[in-house]
Amino acid sequence: MLLSIFSSLLLQIDTTSAEYQFGYQVGSWLPFIVLLLITLIVVIIIMRKRRKQGR
């Protein structure tokens, strides 16, 4: 029964709407953006620590 409800919900998704397309694009790029930001923050922290140690 749960499977039939789930499959009927899947059939009702409108993948042609602009909101769906926008969400799909953002969702596909978001993990890479988050990883890039985390990497950038770590690099900045490491650079600041090295500058502090050099003084």
PDB file of C-alpha atoms in Angstrom, residues 4-42:
ATOM      1  CA  SER A   4       1.380   2.433  -4.380  1.00  0.00           C
ATOM      2  CA  ILE A   5       0.977   5.782  -2.581  1.00  0.00           C
ATOM      3  CA  PHE A   6       4.633   6.590  -3.203  1.00  0.00           C
ATOM      4  CA  SER A   7       4.452   5.696  -6.896  1.00  0.00           C
ATOM      5  CA  SER A   8       1.292   7.767  -7.357  1.00  0.00           C
ATOM      6  CA  LEU A   9       3.079  10.745  -5.794  1.00  0.00           C
ATOM      7  CA  LEU A  10       5.966  10.303  -8.220  1.00  0.00           C
ATOM      8  CA  LEU A  11       3.593  10.414 -11.167  1.00  0.00           C
ATOM      9  CA  GLN A  12       2.244  13.805 -10.071  1.00  0.00           C
ATOM     10  CA  ILE A  13       5.565  15.677 -10.052  1.00  0.00           C
ATOM     11  CA  ASP A  14       5.699  18.385 -12.720  1.00  0.00           C
ATOM     12  CA  THR A  15       9.301  18.365 -13.891  1.00  0.00           C
ATOM     13  CA  THR A  16       8.677  21.030 -16.535  1.00  0.00           C
ATOM     14  CA  SER A  17       7.915  23.856 -14.101  1.00  0.00           C
ATOM     15  CA  ALA A  18      10.471  26.623 -13.671  1.00  0.00           C
ATOM     16  CA  GLU A  19      10.600  26.077  -9.902  1.00  0.00           C
ATOM     17  CA  TYR A  20      11.488  22.413 -10.349  1.00  0.00           C
ATOM     18  CA  GLN A  21      14.165  23.189 -12.932  1.00  0.00           C
ATOM     19  CA  PHE A  22      15.688  25.905 -10.721  1.00  0.00           C
ATOM     20  CA  GLY A  23      15.715  23.597  -7.699  1.00  0.00           C
ATOM     21  CA  TYR A  24      17.246  20.811  -9.748  1.00  0.00           C
ATOM     22  CA  GLN A  25      20.063  23.071 -10.963  1.00  0.00           C
ATOM     23  CA  VAL A  26      20.770  24.493  -7.506  1.00  0.00           C
ATOM     24  CA  GLY A  27      20.662  21.038  -5.962  1.00  0.00           C
ATOM     25  CA  SER A  28      23.114  19.657  -8.477  1.00  0.00           C
ATOM     26  CA  TRP A  29      25.678  22.444  -7.931  1.00  0.00           C
ATOM     27  CA  LEU A  30      25.234  22.937  -4.183  1.00  0.00           C
ATOM     28  CA  PRO A  31      27.500  20.095  -2.963  1.00  0.00           C
ATOM     29  CA  PHE A  32      30.395  21.354  -5.085  1.00  0.00           C
ATOM     30  CA  ILE A  33      29.906  24.928  -3.900  1.00  0.00           C
ATOM     31  CA  VAL A  34      29.854  23.819  -0.257  1.00  0.00           C
ATOM     32  CA  LEU A  35      33.026  21.752  -0.709  1.00  0.00           C
ATOM     33  CA  LEU A  36      34.749  24.657  -2.434  1.00  0.00           C
ATOM     34  CA  LEU A  37      33.802  27.043   0.376  1.00  0.00           C
ATOM     35  CA  ILE A  38      34.991  24.635   3.069  1.00  0.00           C
ATOM     36  CA  THR A  39      38.299  24.174   1.235  1.00  0.00           C
ATOM     37  CA  LEU A  40      38.704  27.931   0.871  1.00  0.00           C
ATOM     38  CA  ILE A  41      38.032  28.505   4.576  1.00  0.00           C
ATOM     39  CA  VAL A  42      40.562  25.816   5.565  1.00  0.00           C
TER      40      VAL A  42
END
